[in-house]
Coordinates of C-alpha atoms in Angstrom, one line a residue:
Chain A
M188 CA -277.9 154.5 -116.6
R189 CA -277.8 151.1 -114.9
I190 CA -280.8 149.2 -116.0
F191 CA -279.9 145.9 -114.5
G192 CA -278.1 147.1 -111.5
E193 CA -280.4 145.2 -109.2
T194 CA -280.0 142.0 -111.1
K195 CA -276.3 142.3 -111.1
E196 CA -276.2 142.7 -107.3
R197 CA -278.4 139.7 -106.9
M198 CA -276.0 137.7 -109.0
D199 CA -273.0 138.8 -107.0
K200 CA -274.7 137.8 -103.8
R201 CA -275.5 134.4 -105.4
Q202 CA -271.9 133.9 -106.4
A203 CA -270.8 134.8 -102.9
D204 CA -273.3 132.3 -101.4
R205 CA -271.9 129.6 -103.6
R206 CA -268.3 130.4 -102.7
Q207 CA -269.1 129.7 -99.1
G208 CA -271.2 126.7 -99.9
A209 CA -271.4 123.6 -97.8
P210 CA -267.9 122.3 -97.1
G211 CA -268.7 118.8 -98.3
E212 CA -269.9 120.1 -101.6
R213 CA -266.8 122.1 -102.2
E214 CA -264.7 119.0 -101.6
V215 CA -266.5 117.0 -104.3
Q216 CA -266.0 119.9 -106.7
T217 CA -262.2 120.0 -106.2
R218 CA -261.8 116.3 -106.2
T219 CA -263.7 115.7 -109.5
A220 CA -262.5 118.7 -111.5
P221 CA -259.4 117.9 -113.7
A222 CA -256.5 120.2 -113.1
V223 CA -255.9 121.0 -116.8
E224 CA -257.1 124.3 -118.1
R225 CA -258.7 123.7 -121.5
A226 CA -260.4 126.9 -122.3
Q227 CA -259.4 128.5 -125.6
E228 CA -260.0 131.8 -127.2
M229 CA -261.7 132.2 -130.6
V230 CA -261.1 135.0 -133.0
V231 CA -263.5 135.7 -135.8
E232 CA -262.3 137.7 -138.7
N233 CA -264.6 139.3 -141.3
L234 CA -267.0 136.4 -141.3
S235 CA -270.0 136.2 -143.7
A236 CA -272.3 133.2 -143.7
Y237 CA -274.6 132.1 -146.6
Y238 CA -277.4 129.7 -147.2
G239 CA -277.0 129.1 -150.9
N240 CA -277.2 132.6 -152.4
F241 CA -278.8 134.1 -149.3
K242 CA -276.3 136.0 -147.2
A243 CA -277.4 135.6 -143.5
I244 CA -274.6 137.6 -141.8
T245 CA -271.9 139.8 -143.1
D246 CA -268.5 141.0 -141.9
V247 CA -268.6 139.8 -138.3
S248 CA -265.3 140.2 -136.4
M249 CA -265.2 139.2 -132.7
H250 CA -262.7 138.2 -130.1
I251 CA -264.1 135.5 -127.8
R252 CA -262.1 135.5 -124.6
P253 CA -261.2 132.3 -122.8
N254 CA -262.8 131.6 -119.4
K255 CA -265.5 134.2 -120.1
I256 CA -269.1 134.0 -121.0
T257 CA -269.9 135.8 -124.3
A258 CA -273.6 136.5 -124.8
L259 CA -275.1 137.2 -128.3
I260 CA -278.3 139.2 -128.3
G261 CA -280.5 140.9 -130.9
P262 CA -283.9 140.7 -132.5
S263 CA -285.1 137.5 -134.2
G264 CA -283.7 136.7 -137.6
C265 CA -280.6 138.8 -137.3
G266 CA -278.1 135.9 -137.6
K267 CA -277.2 135.1 -134.0
S268 CA -277.9 131.4 -134.4
T269 CA -276.3 131.3 -137.8
F270 CA -273.2 133.0 -136.3
I271 CA -272.9 130.6 -133.4
R272 CA -273.2 127.6 -135.7
T273 CA -270.3 128.8 -137.8
L274 CA -268.1 128.6 -134.7
N275 CA -268.1 124.8 -134.7
R276 CA -268.9 124.3 -138.4
M277 CA -272.4 123.1 -137.8
H278 CA -273.5 125.9 -140.2
E279 CA -272.4 123.8 -143.2
V280 CA -274.7 120.9 -142.2
A281 CA -277.6 123.1 -143.4
P282 CA -278.3 122.8 -147.2
G283 CA -276.1 125.4 -149.0
G284 CA -274.4 126.5 -145.8
R285 CA -271.0 128.1 -146.5
I286 CA -268.9 131.0 -145.1
E287 CA -266.3 133.5 -146.1
G288 CA -263.8 134.9 -143.6
R289 CA -261.8 133.2 -140.9
V290 CA -262.5 131.6 -137.5
L291 CA -259.5 131.0 -135.4
L292 CA -259.4 128.5 -132.5
D293 CA -256.2 128.9 -130.6
G294 CA -254.7 130.6 -133.6
E295 CA -255.7 127.9 -136.1
D296 CA -258.3 128.6 -138.8
I297 CA -261.1 126.0 -138.4
Y298 CA -262.1 126.5 -142.0
A299 CA -258.6 125.9 -143.4
R300 CA -258.6 123.5 -146.3
D301 CA -257.3 120.4 -144.5
V302 CA -259.3 120.8 -141.3
D303 CA -261.8 118.0 -140.6
P304 CA -265.0 119.5 -139.2
V305 CA -265.4 116.4 -136.9
R306 CA -262.2 117.4 -135.1
V307 CA -263.4 121.0 -134.8
R308 CA -266.7 119.8 -133.2
R309 CA -264.8 117.7 -130.6
R310 CA -263.1 120.9 -129.4
V311 CA -266.0 123.2 -129.8
G312 CA -269.1 121.6 -128.3
M313 CA -272.7 122.8 -128.7
V314 CA -275.9 122.8 -126.7
F315 CA -279.1 123.4 -128.8
Q316 CA -282.3 125.4 -128.2
K317 CA -284.5 122.3 -127.9
P318 CA -283.3 119.6 -125.6
N319 CA -282.3 116.7 -127.8
P320 CA -281.3 113.7 -125.8
F321 CA -280.8 110.5 -127.9
P322 CA -284.2 108.7 -127.5
T323 CA -282.8 105.2 -127.7
M324 CA -280.3 105.7 -124.9
S325 CA -280.4 105.7 -121.1
I326 CA -279.3 108.8 -119.1
Y327 CA -275.9 107.2 -118.6
D328 CA -275.4 106.4 -122.2
N329 CA -276.6 109.8 -123.3
V330 CA -273.8 111.4 -121.2
V331 CA -271.1 109.2 -122.6
A332 CA -272.5 109.0 -126.1
G333 CA -269.9 111.3 -127.5
L334 CA -267.1 109.3 -125.9
K335 CA -268.4 105.9 -126.8
L336 CA -269.0 106.9 -130.4
T337 CA -265.6 108.4 -130.9
R338 CA -263.1 106.3 -128.9
R339 CA -262.9 103.4 -126.5
R340 CA -263.0 104.1 -122.8
K341 CA -262.8 101.9 -119.7
K342 CA -266.1 101.4 -117.7
S343 CA -264.6 102.9 -114.5
E344 CA -263.4 105.9 -116.4
L345 CA -266.9 106.4 -117.9
D346 CA -268.5 106.1 -114.4
E347 CA -266.3 108.9 -113.2
I348 CA -267.0 111.1 -116.2
V349 CA -270.8 110.6 -115.9
E350 CA -270.8 111.6 -112.2
R351 CA -268.5 114.6 -112.8
T352 CA -270.3 116.0 -115.8
L353 CA -273.8 115.5 -114.3
R354 CA -272.6 117.4 -111.2
Q355 CA -271.2 120.2 -113.4
A356 CA -274.6 120.4 -115.1
A357 CA -276.4 120.4 -111.8
L358 CA -278.3 117.3 -112.6
W359 CA -276.5 114.6 -110.6
D360 CA -278.7 114.6 -107.5
E361 CA -281.9 114.3 -109.5
V362 CA -280.8 111.4 -111.6
K363 CA -278.2 109.5 -109.7
N364 CA -280.6 106.7 -108.8
K365 CA -282.1 106.2 -112.3
L366 CA -279.1 106.4 -114.6
S367 CA -280.4 103.5 -116.6
E368 CA -283.7 105.1 -117.4
S369 CA -284.4 106.6 -120.8
G370 CA -283.1 110.2 -121.3
T371 CA -286.4 111.2 -122.7
S372 CA -288.2 110.3 -119.5
L373 CA -286.8 113.5 -117.9
S374 CA -288.5 116.8 -117.8
G375 CA -287.5 119.4 -120.4
G376 CA -285.2 121.3 -118.0
Q377 CA -283.5 118.1 -116.9
Q378 CA -283.1 117.0 -120.5
Q379 CA -281.4 120.2 -121.3
R380 CA -279.0 119.8 -118.4
L381 CA -278.4 116.2 -119.6
C382 CA -277.5 117.7 -123.0
I383 CA -275.0 120.0 -121.2
A384 CA -273.5 117.1 -119.4
R385 CA -273.2 115.2 -122.7
T386 CA -271.4 118.1 -124.2
L387 CA -269.0 118.4 -121.2
A388 CA -268.2 114.7 -121.4
V389 CA -266.2 115.0 -124.6
E390 CA -264.1 117.7 -122.9
P391 CA -264.4 120.5 -125.4
E392 CA -262.5 123.8 -125.0
V393 CA -265.3 126.0 -126.1
I394 CA -269.0 125.5 -125.4
L395 CA -271.6 127.1 -127.6
M396 CA -275.2 127.4 -126.4
D397 CA -278.0 128.4 -128.7
E398 CA -280.8 129.7 -126.5
P399 CA -280.4 126.8 -124.1
A400 CA -283.0 128.1 -121.7
S401 CA -285.6 129.5 -124.0
A402 CA -287.9 126.5 -123.8
L403 CA -287.5 126.1 -120.1
D404 CA -289.3 127.3 -117.0
P405 CA -287.6 129.9 -114.7
I406 CA -286.4 127.3 -112.1
S407 CA -284.7 125.2 -114.8
T408 CA -283.3 128.4 -116.3
Q409 CA -281.8 129.3 -113.0
K410 CA -280.2 125.9 -112.6
I411 CA -278.6 126.2 -116.1
E412 CA -277.4 129.7 -115.4
D413 CA -275.8 128.5 -112.2
A414 CA -274.1 125.7 -114.0
M415 CA -272.8 128.1 -116.7
E416 CA -271.1 130.3 -114.1
E417 CA -269.2 127.3 -112.9
L418 CA -268.4 126.2 -116.5
K419 CA -266.6 129.4 -117.3
E420 CA -263.9 128.5 -114.8
R421 CA -262.8 125.8 -117.2
Y422 CA -264.4 126.6 -120.5
T423 CA -265.0 129.4 -122.9
V424 CA -268.7 129.9 -123.2
V425 CA -270.7 131.5 -126.0
I426 CA -274.5 131.8 -125.5
V427 CA -277.2 133.1 -127.8
T428 CA -280.1 134.4 -125.7
H429 CA -283.3 136.4 -126.3
N430 CA -283.5 137.1 -122.6
M431 CA -281.6 140.3 -121.9
Q432 CA -281.7 139.9 -118.2
Q433 CA -280.1 136.6 -118.7
A434 CA -277.3 138.2 -120.8
A435 CA -276.8 140.9 -118.2
R436 CA -276.7 138.4 -115.3
I437 CA -274.3 135.8 -116.6
S438 CA -272.1 137.2 -119.4
D439 CA -268.8 139.1 -119.3
Y440 CA -269.0 140.2 -122.9
T441 CA -272.1 140.9 -125.1
G442 CA -272.4 141.1 -128.8
F443 CA -275.5 142.8 -130.3
F444 CA -276.6 141.6 -133.7
Y445 CA -278.9 143.8 -135.7
I446 CA -280.4 144.2 -139.2
E447 CA -280.9 147.8 -140.3
N448 CA -283.2 147.1 -143.3
M449 CA -285.4 144.1 -144.0
G450 CA -283.6 141.7 -146.3
D451 CA -280.1 142.8 -145.4
P452 CA -277.7 140.4 -143.8
G453 CA -277.3 140.6 -140.1
R454 CA -274.3 142.5 -138.6
L455 CA -272.5 142.6 -135.3
W456 CA -273.7 146.0 -134.4
E457 CA -271.8 146.4 -131.2
F458 CA -269.5 144.2 -129.1
D459 CA -268.2 145.2 -125.7
E460 CA -268.1 144.3 -122.0
T461 CA -271.6 143.4 -120.8
D462 CA -271.6 146.2 -118.2
K463 CA -270.9 148.7 -121.0
I464 CA -273.5 147.3 -123.4
F465 CA -276.2 147.5 -120.8
S466 CA -275.2 150.7 -119.0
N467 CA -273.6 152.8 -121.6
P468 CA -274.0 151.4 -125.1
G469 CA -272.1 153.0 -128.0
R470 CA -274.9 153.0 -130.5
K471 CA -278.5 154.1 -130.4
E472 CA -280.0 150.8 -131.7
T473 CA -278.2 148.9 -129.0
E474 CA -279.7 151.2 -126.4
D475 CA -283.1 150.9 -127.9
Y476 CA -282.9 147.1 -127.8
V477 CA -281.5 146.6 -124.3
T478 CA -284.0 149.1 -122.9
G479 CA -286.8 147.1 -124.6
R480 CA -287.9 149.8 -127.0
F481 CA -288.1 147.2 -129.8
G482 CA -287.3 143.6 -130.5
Chain B
M141 CA -334.6 142.9 -131.8
T142 CA -331.9 140.3 -131.1
T143 CA -332.4 136.6 -131.5
R144 CA -331.9 134.3 -128.5
L145 CA -329.4 131.5 -128.5
T146 CA -332.2 129.0 -128.3
D147 CA -334.0 130.4 -131.3
V148 CA -334.1 127.7 -134.1
T149 CA -333.2 129.2 -137.5
S150 CA -333.7 127.4 -140.8
N151 CA -330.0 127.6 -141.5
Y152 CA -329.4 125.7 -138.3
R153 CA -331.9 123.0 -139.3
R154 CA -330.3 122.6 -142.7
R155 CA -326.8 122.2 -141.1
K156 CA -328.1 119.6 -138.7
L157 CA -329.7 117.7 -141.5
V158 CA -326.6 117.7 -143.8
D159 CA -324.5 116.7 -140.8
S160 CA -326.5 113.7 -140.0
V161 CA -326.8 112.6 -143.6
M162 CA -323.1 112.8 -144.2
T163 CA -322.3 111.1 -140.9
G164 CA -324.6 108.3 -142.0
V165 CA -323.0 108.0 -145.4
A166 CA -319.6 107.7 -143.7
Y167 CA -320.8 105.0 -141.4
V168 CA -322.3 103.0 -144.3
C169 CA -319.1 103.3 -146.4
T170 CA -317.0 102.1 -143.4
A171 CA -319.4 99.2 -142.9
V172 CA -319.1 98.2 -146.5
A173 CA -315.3 98.2 -146.4
V174 CA -315.1 96.2 -143.2
A175 CA -317.9 93.9 -144.3
A176 CA -315.9 93.0 -147.5
L177 CA -312.9 92.1 -145.4
G178 CA -315.0 90.3 -142.8
F179 CA -316.8 88.3 -145.4
V180 CA -313.6 87.2 -147.1
L181 CA -312.1 86.2 -143.7
F182 CA -315.3 84.4 -142.7
Y183 CA -315.6 82.5 -145.9
V184 CA -311.9 81.4 -146.0
V185 CA -312.1 80.3 -142.4
V186 CA -315.3 78.3 -142.9
R187 CA -314.2 76.7 -146.1
G188 CA -310.6 76.3 -145.1
L189 CA -310.9 75.0 -141.6
G190 CA -312.6 71.9 -142.9
A191 CA -309.5 70.9 -144.8
W192 CA -307.2 71.2 -141.8
N193 CA -306.1 67.9 -140.4
L194 CA -302.9 66.1 -139.7
E195 CA -302.6 64.8 -143.3
F196 CA -303.1 68.3 -144.6
F197 CA -300.0 69.5 -142.8
T198 CA -297.8 66.4 -143.3
S199 CA -298.3 65.1 -146.8
T200 CA -297.4 66.6 -150.2
T201 CA -299.6 68.5 -152.6
K202 CA -301.9 66.4 -154.8
Y203 CA -303.8 67.6 -157.9
F204 CA -305.7 64.5 -158.5
G205 CA -308.0 62.3 -156.4
E206 CA -308.4 62.3 -152.7
G207 CA -306.2 63.5 -149.8
G208 CA -303.0 65.5 -150.2
G209 CA -301.7 68.4 -148.1
I210 CA -299.4 71.3 -148.3
A211 CA -296.3 70.2 -146.4
N212 CA -293.9 70.7 -149.4
A213 CA -295.7 73.9 -150.3
L214 CA -295.3 75.4 -146.8
Y215 CA -291.6 74.4 -146.9
G216 CA -291.3 76.0 -150.4
T217 CA -292.9 79.2 -149.3
A218 CA -290.7 79.5 -146.2
V219 CA -287.5 78.8 -148.1
I220 CA -288.4 81.0 -151.0
V221 CA -289.5 84.0 -148.9
A222 CA -286.4 83.5 -146.6
F223 CA -284.0 83.7 -149.5
A224 CA -286.0 86.7 -150.9
A225 CA -285.6 88.5 -147.6
L226 CA -281.9 87.7 -147.5
M227 CA -281.4 89.5 -150.8
G228 CA -284.1 92.1 -150.7
V229 CA -284.0 93.3 -147.1
P230 CA -280.3 94.4 -146.8
V231 CA -280.3 96.0 -150.3
G232 CA -283.6 97.7 -149.6
I233 CA -282.5 99.0 -146.2
M234 CA -279.2 100.3 -147.6
A235 CA -281.1 102.0 -150.5
G236 CA -283.5 103.5 -148.0
I237 CA -280.7 104.9 -145.9
Y238 CA -279.1 106.3 -149.0
L239 CA -282.3 108.0 -150.1
A240 CA -283.0 109.5 -146.7
E241 CA -279.5 110.6 -145.8
Y242 CA -277.7 111.3 -149.1
G243 CA -280.5 111.2 -151.7
E244 CA -281.3 114.9 -152.0
N245 CA -280.0 115.1 -155.6
R246 CA -280.8 114.0 -159.1
L247 CA -279.7 110.4 -158.5
G248 CA -281.9 110.2 -155.4
N249 CA -284.9 111.5 -157.3
V250 CA -284.3 108.9 -160.1
V251 CA -284.0 106.1 -157.6
R252 CA -287.1 107.2 -155.8
F253 CA -289.1 107.4 -159.1
V254 CA -287.9 104.0 -160.2
A255 CA -288.7 102.5 -156.8
D256 CA -292.2 104.0 -156.9
T257 CA -292.7 102.6 -160.4
M258 CA -291.5 99.2 -159.3
T259 CA -293.9 99.1 -156.4
G260 CA -296.8 99.4 -158.8
F261 CA -295.3 97.0 -161.4
P262 CA -297.4 94.0 -162.4
S263 CA -295.9 91.1 -160.5
I264 CA -296.3 88.7 -163.3
V265 CA -293.9 90.8 -165.4
L266 CA -291.3 90.4 -162.6
G267 CA -291.8 86.7 -163.0
L268 CA -291.3 86.9 -166.7
F269 CA -288.2 89.0 -166.2
V270 CA -286.6 86.3 -163.9
Y271 CA -287.8 83.7 -166.3
G272 CA -285.6 85.3 -169.0
L273 CA -282.8 86.0 -166.5
L274 CA -282.5 82.6 -164.7
V275 CA -285.0 80.0 -165.7
L276 CA -284.1 79.8 -169.4
A277 CA -280.5 79.1 -168.4
Y278 CA -280.9 77.0 -165.2
G279 CA -284.5 75.6 -165.4
F280 CA -287.3 76.1 -162.9
H281 CA -286.1 76.4 -159.3
G282 CA -287.0 77.9 -156.0
F283 CA -284.2 80.4 -155.9
A284 CA -285.5 82.0 -159.1
G285 CA -288.8 82.6 -157.3
S286 CA -286.8 84.2 -154.4
V287 CA -285.2 86.6 -156.9
A288 CA -288.6 87.6 -158.3
L289 CA -289.9 88.2 -154.8
A290 CA -286.7 90.0 -153.7
V291 CA -287.2 92.4 -156.6
M292 CA -290.7 93.0 -155.4
M293 CA -289.7 93.6 -151.8
L294 CA -286.8 95.9 -152.7
P295 CA -288.7 99.1 -153.5
I296 CA -291.2 98.5 -150.6
V297 CA -288.4 98.1 -148.1
A298 CA -286.3 101.0 -149.5
R299 CA -289.2 103.5 -149.5
T300 CA -290.5 102.6 -146.0
T301 CA -287.0 102.7 -144.6
E302 CA -286.5 106.1 -146.2
E303 CA -289.8 107.4 -144.8
I304 CA -289.0 106.1 -141.3
I305 CA -285.4 107.5 -141.3
R306 CA -286.8 110.9 -142.4
L307 CA -289.0 110.8 -139.3
V308 CA -285.9 110.9 -137.1
P309 CA -285.7 114.6 -136.1
D310 CA -282.7 116.5 -137.4
S311 CA -282.0 117.7 -133.9
I312 CA -280.9 114.2 -133.0
R313 CA -278.4 114.2 -136.0
E314 CA -277.2 117.6 -135.0
A315 CA -276.7 116.5 -131.4
S316 CA -274.5 113.7 -132.5
L317 CA -272.5 115.7 -135.1
A318 CA -271.9 118.5 -132.5
L319 CA -270.3 115.9 -130.2
G320 CA -267.7 115.3 -132.9
V321 CA -269.2 112.1 -134.1
P322 CA -268.6 111.5 -137.8
R323 CA -271.6 111.5 -140.1
W324 CA -271.4 107.8 -141.0
K325 CA -271.2 106.9 -137.3
T326 CA -274.1 109.2 -136.6
I327 CA -276.2 107.4 -139.1
L328 CA -275.1 104.0 -138.0
R329 CA -275.2 104.4 -134.2
V330 CA -277.7 107.1 -133.6
V331 CA -280.2 107.5 -136.5
I332 CA -280.7 103.9 -137.4
P333 CA -281.2 102.6 -133.8
T334 CA -283.8 105.4 -133.4
A335 CA -285.6 104.3 -136.5
M336 CA -285.0 100.6 -135.9
S337 CA -288.5 99.5 -134.9
G338 CA -290.0 101.3 -137.9
I339 CA -287.5 99.7 -140.2
I340 CA -288.3 96.3 -138.9
T341 CA -292.1 97.0 -139.2
G342 CA -291.5 98.0 -142.9
V343 CA -289.6 94.8 -143.5
I344 CA -292.3 92.6 -142.0
L345 CA -295.0 94.3 -144.0
A346 CA -293.0 93.8 -147.1
L347 CA -292.6 90.1 -146.2
A348 CA -296.4 89.8 -145.6
R349 CA -296.9 91.5 -149.0
V350 CA -294.7 89.0 -151.0
A351 CA -295.5 85.8 -149.0
G352 CA -298.9 85.5 -150.7
E353 CA -297.7 86.5 -154.2
T354 CA -298.5 83.9 -156.9
A355 CA -297.9 85.5 -160.2
P356 CA -294.1 85.9 -159.9
L357 CA -293.8 82.2 -158.9
I358 CA -295.6 80.8 -162.0
F359 CA -292.7 81.4 -164.3
T360 CA -290.0 80.7 -161.8
I361 CA -290.7 77.8 -159.5
L362 CA -293.5 76.2 -161.5
G363 CA -295.0 74.2 -158.7
N364 CA -294.3 70.6 -157.7
Q365 CA -296.4 67.7 -156.3
F366 CA -293.3 66.1 -154.7
W367 CA -290.8 67.0 -152.1
N368 CA -287.9 69.1 -153.4
T369 CA -285.8 70.5 -150.6
D370 CA -283.1 72.0 -152.9
P371 CA -284.1 75.6 -153.8
F372 CA -281.3 75.7 -156.3
S373 CA -282.5 73.0 -158.7
G374 CA -285.8 71.6 -159.8
A375 CA -289.3 72.9 -159.6
M376 CA -290.7 73.7 -156.2
A377 CA -294.0 74.1 -154.5
A378 CA -295.4 77.2 -152.7
V379 CA -298.6 77.7 -150.8
S380 CA -299.9 80.5 -153.0
L381 CA -299.1 78.7 -156.2
F382 CA -300.8 75.6 -154.9
V383 CA -304.0 77.5 -154.0
F384 CA -304.0 78.9 -157.5
E385 CA -303.4 75.6 -159.2
A386 CA -305.6 73.4 -157.0
S387 CA -308.6 75.8 -157.1
K388 CA -308.8 75.0 -160.8
S389 CA -309.0 71.3 -160.2
P390 CA -312.2 69.5 -161.0
Y391 CA -311.8 67.3 -157.9
E392 CA -313.8 68.3 -154.9
A393 CA -311.2 67.1 -152.4
V394 CA -308.4 69.0 -154.2
Q395 CA -310.5 72.2 -154.1
Q396 CA -311.0 71.6 -150.4
T397 CA -307.2 71.5 -149.8
A398 CA -307.0 74.7 -151.8
W399 CA -309.3 76.4 -149.3
G400 CA -307.1 75.1 -146.5
G401 CA -304.1 76.6 -148.2
A402 CA -305.8 79.9 -148.6
L403 CA -306.5 79.9 -144.8
V404 CA -302.9 79.3 -144.1
L405 CA -301.9 82.2 -146.3
V406 CA -304.3 84.5 -144.7
L407 CA -303.0 83.5 -141.3
I408 CA -299.4 84.1 -142.3
V409 CA -300.2 87.6 -143.5
L410 CA -302.3 88.3 -140.4
V411 CA -299.6 87.1 -138.0
L412 CA -296.9 89.1 -139.8
N413 CA -299.1 92.3 -139.7
L414 CA -299.9 91.9 -136.0
T415 CA -296.2 91.4 -135.3
A416 CA -295.4 94.5 -137.3
R417 CA -298.0 96.5 -135.4
F418 CA -296.7 95.3 -132.1
I419 CA -293.1 96.2 -132.9
A420 CA -294.2 99.6 -134.3
S421 CA -296.1 100.4 -131.1
R422 CA -292.9 100.0 -129.0
G423 CA -290.6 102.2 -131.2
S424 CA -289.2 105.6 -130.5
V425 CA -290.2 106.9 -134.0
R426 CA -293.6 106.0 -135.4

């Protein structure tokens, strides 16, 4: 059973098209991309997350591979967003947010006693569901906000970072002549790509995306998906999505979250290579979900 | 048999009638409210404008006979309100930030309750409080009035700052935190700039509120017919206090200057309010 065979082929073709690309474009890419490989793996061990006394997810274990896109799918309210927010300690920002279990970044437990969540978040960046550019800042300042607010940088260095990250986020051509305009003056899709550039600017090792395209039109979604495929060359990417075609198109691994009975905490029902999840899932609920029988 | 859309039923007639009556009542009530304000404004302008001349703005207050102005009272109001702002605004803003960002606990609730109670506190009691605190020991002086006004401003500034900061969406805070920006820096460099125009609006409205206050000044600055430029010693004049005192005078000319002073007060409040509205209309959070 290959439900998304067609889509997969289309994607391969697109990637091939890009590889050929215009020669000039390729040059820019190689010139601006730093040589250092920064992607890291994350290992989640028996993770449970709570809001106060409410247990939102239970006993999740997952190996998130470097330089791969891991998609998290599942019905609403099954803990995908909660889970992804535990990966950079944003979960504890919510009132009563706490976890049990371990989350390892490059072998280090990010929840260990002496770990500063601020340092975790510098290494594990996040793009949110709703585009959230800083309303008081220009496009330029939005991109470098994370850098300016955390350490001093030279202007020339910042200029270079702005161009590189906006290119990576596939936004440069649309905004290069109006970098001083307000970030909120952009369309929703452009704002979201601005937020991706802003996340890239602080050079994280892992990028988390919580339904980054759910509020966007198909063309903006396409642009973000294109950007993501390039991102995985240098980053580890985790994405929550409600769009199963999207998961099938872009991800290498897929985790299916599911709640068996109302009121139970969410569980990682199945985790495997994306091809396997969509063509030959191991559990009935996964198959029902990816074939659109519920959810 | 079905009714046609154009058939007029009694129910429809009743609704039409109630509708027009209620709309009429609403219009009348609005007119009454606006008329009261308009009448006060009109009356103050008509009576006050007559008092305005060069002498009115250049000479000191006088409670007897002819002439006299409000120069020393204007100076007093400016200095007293400035010192009040210097004390009340920073503390109020900091308290507001605390309430909005860290105040989801018992202490926050207590502070909020106290602030709300203080906002409705009779201002003359604040004057009495400062009288016991400062005036008994150091005598009447302008700064004592500033302290009383600062205490009045504090809860207003704190609560408006809190409300405005709460309007900053959490998504903005999360965006900053997720970039690895520490919480304090997120508040200082992202949240407060986003809320800035609203905070300034709140401060100006608080200034407008206390600039015309009279009661807290009676027990603190006392009022003075002569120039006293030192807010830290000796009785001082203020416009509101002068209006209050002079309006009780039996002399026609003194009453006239009181109207002039009232017009000045109204204008100060009006200008401050317009400034606040202008700044608010340009902000990113409203």
